[in-house]
mmCIF file of C-alpha atoms in Angstrom:
data_model
loop_
_atom_site.group_PDB
_atom_site.id
_atom_site.type_symbol
_atom_site.label_atom_id
_atom_site.label_comp_id
_atom_site.label_asym_id
_atom_site.label_seq_id
_atom_site.Cartn_x
_atom_site.Cartn_y
_atom_site.Cartn_z
ATOM 1 C CA MET A 691 21.020 25.172 -21.656
ATOM 2 C CA LYS A 692 21.603 21.704 -23.182
ATOM 3 C CA LYS A 693 25.320 22.054 -22.536
ATOM 4 C CA LEU A 694 24.704 23.014 -18.892
ATOM 5 C CA LEU A 695 22.446 19.996 -18.446
ATOM 6 C CA LYS A 696 25.035 17.725 -19.996
ATOM 7 C CA SER A 697 27.742 19.112 -17.690
ATOM 8 C CA TYR A 698 25.481 18.638 -14.695
ATOM 9 C CA ILE A 699 24.873 14.987 -15.657
ATOM 10 C CA TYR A 700 28.590 14.311 -16.051
ATOM 11 C CA VAL A 701 29.328 15.840 -12.636
ATOM 12 C CA LEU A 702 26.513 13.815 -11.087
ATOM 13 C CA ILE A 703 27.820 10.561 -12.657
ATOM 14 C CA LEU A 704 31.358 11.363 -11.486
ATOM 15 C CA LEU A 705 30.155 12.119 -7.966
ATOM 16 C CA VAL A 706 28.122 8.902 -7.755
ATOM 17 C CA SER A 707 31.071 6.918 -9.094
ATOM 18 C CA CYS A 708 33.406 8.415 -6.510
ATOM 19 C CA ILE A 709 30.971 7.650 -3.742
ATOM 20 C CA SER A 710 30.494 4.096 -4.993
ATOM 21 C CA PHE A 711 34.235 3.430 -5.325
ATOM 22 C CA GLY A 712 34.824 4.885 -1.883
ATOM 23 C CA GLN A 713 32.363 2.481 -0.277
ATOM 24 C CA ASN A 714 33.501 -0.297 1.924
ATOM 25 C CA LYS A 715 32.594 -3.217 -0.361
ATOM 26 C CA ASN A 716 33.236 -5.975 2.160
ATOM 27 C CA TYR A 717 30.428 -4.973 4.584
ATOM 28 C CA LYS A 718 32.819 -5.131 7.562
ATOM 29 C CA LEU A 719 31.137 -2.220 9.365
ATOM 30 C CA GLU A 720 27.709 -3.624 8.702
ATOM 31 C CA THR A 721 28.779 -6.994 10.104
ATOM 32 C CA THR A 722 30.229 -5.288 13.135
ATOM 33 C CA TYR A 723 27.029 -3.310 13.610
ATOM 34 C CA MET A 724 24.922 -6.489 13.500
ATOM 35 C CA ASN A 725 27.309 -8.160 15.961
ATOM 36 C CA CYS A 726 26.810 -5.177 18.286
ATOM 37 C CA MET A 727 23.040 -5.571 17.874
ATOM 38 C CA TYR A 728 23.137 -9.326 18.436
ATOM 39 C CA GLY A 729 25.235 -8.700 21.571
ATOM 40 C CA ILE A 730 22.381 -6.967 23.440
ATOM 41 C CA PHE A 731 20.468 -10.238 23.622
ATOM 42 C CA GLU A 732 21.059 -13.068 26.060
ATOM 43 C CA ASP A 733 20.824 -15.527 23.138
ATOM 44 C CA ASP A 734 23.434 -13.549 21.157
ATOM 45 C CA GLY A 735 20.865 -12.577 18.509
ATOM 46 C CA VAL A 736 19.553 -16.039 17.628
ATOM 47 C CA LYS A 737 15.905 -14.900 17.923
ATOM 48 C CA LEU A 738 16.664 -11.648 16.051
ATOM 49 C CA LYS A 739 18.144 -13.626 13.155
ATOM 50 C CA GLU A 740 15.005 -15.798 13.129
ATOM 51 C CA LEU A 741 12.780 -12.699 13.165
ATOM 52 C CA ILE A 742 14.692 -11.241 10.198
ATOM 53 C CA LYS A 743 14.035 -14.447 8.200
ATOM 54 C CA LYS A 744 10.375 -14.531 9.264
ATOM 55 C CA ALA A 745 9.898 -10.851 8.405
ATOM 56 C CA GLU A 746 11.248 -11.479 4.937
ATOM 57 C CA GLN A 747 8.811 -14.363 4.501
ATOM 58 C CA LYS A 748 5.893 -12.220 5.789
ATOM 59 C CA LEU A 749 6.665 -9.579 3.177
ATOM 60 C CA ILE A 750 6.856 -12.238 0.438
ATOM 61 C CA GLU A 751 3.548 -13.737 1.574
ATOM 62 C CA ALA A 752 1.995 -10.243 1.592
ATOM 63 C CA LYS A 753 3.359 -9.803 -1.933
ATOM 64 C CA LEU A 754 5.362 -6.760 -0.865
ATOM 65 C CA LEU A 755 8.578 -8.592 -1.801
ATOM 66 C CA LYS A 756 8.676 -10.728 -4.930
ATOM 67 C CA ASP A 757 11.497 -12.871 -3.518
ATOM 68 C CA THR A 758 14.617 -12.531 -1.391
ATOM 69 C CA SER A 759 16.682 -10.825 -4.081
ATOM 70 C CA GLY A 760 18.170 -7.361 -3.750
ATOM 71 C CA LYS A 761 16.131 -6.230 -6.742
ATOM 72 C CA SER A 762 12.964 -7.067 -4.785
ATOM 73 C CA TYR A 763 14.134 -4.928 -1.895
ATOM 74 C CA ILE A 764 14.869 -2.026 -4.203
ATOM 75 C CA ALA A 765 11.364 -2.429 -5.656
ATOM 76 C CA LEU A 766 9.973 -2.455 -2.122
ATOM 77 C CA TYR A 767 11.674 0.878 -1.354
ATOM 78 C CA LYS A 768 10.339 2.364 -4.589
ATOM 79 C CA ASN A 769 6.821 1.380 -3.485
ATOM 80 C CA ILE A 770 7.329 1.646 0.302
ATOM 81 C CA GLU A 771 3.932 3.188 0.899
ATOM 82 C CA LYS A 772 2.393 -0.266 0.206
ATOM 83 C CA ALA A 773 4.242 -1.672 3.223
ATOM 84 C CA ILE A 774 3.604 1.373 5.414
ATOM 85 C CA ASN A 775 -0.139 1.372 5.620
ATOM 86 C CA GLY A 776 -0.786 0.946 9.346
ATOM 87 C CA GLU A 777 -2.305 -2.453 8.923
ATOM 88 C CA ALA A 778 -1.399 -5.307 11.277
ATOM 89 C CA LEU A 779 1.857 -5.977 9.427
ATOM 90 C CA ASN A 780 4.079 -5.903 12.478
ATOM 91 C CA LEU A 781 7.325 -7.660 11.727
ATOM 92 C CA GLY A 782 8.327 -7.763 15.411
ATOM 93 C CA ILE A 783 11.878 -6.536 14.811
ATOM 94 C CA SER A 784 11.546 -3.202 16.624
ATOM 95 C CA ASN A 785 9.679 -4.719 19.591
ATOM 96 C CA HIS A 786 12.304 -7.385 20.033
ATOM 97 C CA VAL A 787 15.160 -4.820 19.926
ATOM 98 C CA ILE A 788 13.365 -2.591 22.458
ATOM 99 C CA GLU A 789 13.003 -5.586 24.785
ATOM 100 C CA GLY A 790 16.689 -6.394 24.394
ATOM 101 C CA MET A 791 17.650 -2.857 25.284
ATOM 102 C CA ASN A 792 16.130 -3.231 28.744
ATOM 103 C CA ASN A 793 19.366 -4.858 29.964
ATOM 104 C CA ASN A 794 21.551 -1.988 31.218
ATOM 105 C CA LYS A 795 24.787 -4.003 31.138
ATOM 106 C CA LYS A 796 24.199 -5.073 27.555
ATOM 107 C CA ILE A 797 23.313 -1.520 26.522
ATOM 108 C CA LYS A 798 26.633 -0.243 27.846
ATOM 109 C CA GLU A 799 28.406 -2.921 25.803
ATOM 110 C CA TYR A 800 26.308 -1.961 22.758
ATOM 111 C CA MET A 801 27.148 1.727 23.144
ATOM 112 C CA GLY A 802 30.869 0.885 23.423
ATOM 113 C CA CYS A 803 30.603 -1.310 20.340
ATOM 114 C CA MET A 804 28.843 1.446 18.366
ATOM 115 C CA GLN A 805 31.449 3.993 19.459
ATOM 116 C CA GLY A 806 34.122 1.682 18.106
ATOM 117 C CA ILE A 807 32.357 1.599 14.737
ATOM 118 C CA MET A 808 32.012 5.334 14.553
ATOM 119 C CA GLN A 809 35.706 5.816 15.361
ATOM 120 C CA SER A 810 36.764 3.354 12.705
ATOM 121 C CA LYS A 811 38.843 4.829 9.863
ATOM 122 C CA ASN A 812 36.353 3.256 7.401
ATOM 123 C CA TYR A 813 33.265 4.814 8.984
ATOM 124 C CA GLU A 814 33.383 8.309 7.472
ATOM 125 C CA GLY A 815 32.922 7.194 3.831
ATOM 126 C CA SER A 816 30.717 4.206 4.619
ATOM 127 C CA LYS A 817 27.149 3.440 3.662
ATOM 128 C CA LEU A 818 26.453 2.988 7.360
ATOM 129 C CA ASN A 819 27.444 6.597 8.001
ATOM 130 C CA GLN A 820 25.387 7.784 5.033
ATOM 131 C CA PHE A 821 22.385 5.833 6.279
ATOM 132 C CA ILE A 822 22.689 7.293 9.780
ATOM 133 C CA LYS A 823 22.965 10.803 8.387
ATOM 134 C CA LEU A 824 19.971 10.333 6.098
ATOM 135 C CA SER A 825 17.770 8.701 8.691
ATOM 136 C CA SER A 826 18.569 11.311 11.342
ATOM 137 C CA SER A 827 18.203 14.332 9.058
ATOM 138 C CA GLY A 828 14.904 16.188 8.959
ATOM 139 C CA SER A 829 12.136 16.053 11.481
ATOM 140 C CA ASN A 830 10.478 13.189 13.289
ATOM 141 C CA ASN A 831 7.583 13.595 10.878
ATOM 142 C CA THR A 832 9.555 12.674 7.793
ATOM 143 C CA LYS A 833 7.429 10.994 5.177
ATOM 144 C CA VAL A 834 8.457 7.428 4.541
ATOM 145 C CA THR A 835 8.462 8.002 0.764
ATOM 146 C CA ALA A 836 10.893 10.916 1.120
ATOM 147 C CA LEU A 837 13.187 8.844 3.328
ATOM 148 C CA ALA A 838 12.981 5.845 0.984
ATOM 149 C CA THR A 839 13.935 8.070 -1.963
ATOM 150 C CA LYS A 840 16.989 9.288 -0.051
ATOM 151 C CA LEU A 841 17.974 5.743 0.943
ATOM 152 C CA LEU A 842 17.749 4.562 -2.638
ATOM 153 C CA THR A 843 20.611 6.930 -3.443
ATOM 154 C CA VAL A 844 22.751 4.853 -1.051
ATOM 155 C CA PHE A 845 21.492 1.319 -1.450
ATOM 156 C CA GLU A 846 22.442 -1.183 -4.169
ATOM 157 C CA ALA A 847 20.608 -4.439 -4.811
ATOM 158 C CA LYS A 848 23.594 -6.500 -3.603
ATOM 159 C CA ASP A 849 23.446 -4.773 -0.176
ATOM 160 C CA PHE A 850 20.378 -6.796 0.674
ATOM 161 C CA ASP A 851 22.376 -9.987 0.742
ATOM 162 C CA HIS A 852 23.527 -8.707 4.136
ATOM 163 C CA ASP A 853 21.245 -8.942 7.186
ATOM 164 C CA PHE A 854 22.118 -5.363 8.176
ATOM 165 C CA TYR A 855 20.148 -3.941 5.233
ATOM 166 C CA LYS A 856 17.268 -6.317 5.785
ATOM 167 C CA TYR A 857 17.224 -5.365 9.464
ATOM 168 C CA LEU A 858 17.109 -1.687 8.576
ATOM 169 C CA THR A 859 14.261 -2.271 6.130
ATOM 170 C CA PHE A 860 12.173 -4.239 8.615
ATOM 171 C CA SER A 861 12.849 -1.757 11.415
ATOM 172 C CA LEU A 862 11.794 1.085 9.151
ATOM 173 C CA ILE A 863 8.526 -0.707 8.283
ATOM 174 C CA ASP A 864 7.848 -1.456 11.963
ATOM 175 C CA LYS A 865 8.600 2.138 12.946
ATOM 176 C CA PHE A 866 6.350 3.772 10.398
ATOM 177 C CA ASN A 867 3.539 1.274 10.866
ATOM 178 C CA SER A 868 3.598 1.761 14.646
ATOM 179 C CA ASN A 869 3.537 5.542 14.126
ATOM 180 C CA ILE A 870 0.482 5.166 11.898
ATOM 181 C CA ASN A 871 -1.200 2.820 14.399
ATOM 182 C CA SER A 872 -0.558 5.176 17.332
ATOM 183 C CA SER A 873 -1.892 8.112 15.265
ATOM 184 C CA LYS A 874 -5.030 6.117 14.544
ATOM 185 C CA GLY A 875 -5.378 5.379 18.260
ATOM 186 C CA GLU A 876 -5.098 9.088 19.068
ATOM 187 C CA LYS A 877 -7.758 9.935 16.459
ATOM 188 C CA GLU A 878 -10.111 7.302 17.823
ATOM 189 C CA LYS A 879 -9.974 8.722 21.356
ATOM 190 C CA PRO A 880 -12.989 10.946 22.193
#
C-alpha cells in the first residue's frame, strides 16, 4: 500500500512538472486575450484597466487581499467563499464588459480575435485553455469553492502579475456575487 502511494505521488509530481514545463511562460496568449477584450471598448480598454486596479484596491480595503502580490491572490482563491457572499461587493468588471459587448461591430472583431487565439499553436497546452476547460466544465450551478480548487491546480502566484488573471478573478467574484444577489431577489418575491 505504501509503495503504491509512493508511486502515485511520483506520477503526480511528474505530471505536474510536465504540465508546468509545457506552459507558455511569457503570457503571450493572455496578453492577446486582454487585447481582444480591450478592443471591444471605444476607449480601447482604458476604463477596464482602471476598473481592474480599483477592484484590486476594493479587495485590499475589504481585507480579502492582503496586498497586490500573487501569494495574496492564491490565498484569496483558497478562501474564496469570503469574497463570494452576496454582499454589495460589486467590482463592476462584469457589468462593464457586458456594456462593451453591446457594440455588434466590436463583438465581431472580438470573436475573430478569440478565434485567432484558439487556433494558435500555443493554445492547446496553455493555461488559458486549461482555464476555459475548467470554467466551462460542470453545470451552471458549480460551487465557487469547487471551481476555485480546480483553478488552483492551474494558477501560480506569479500569474497574478498579469492583468488577465486579475480580470478572471474579479469577473468570477462579480459573477458569483450577482448569482447570489439574484437568488436572494427570487427568494424575497412573494
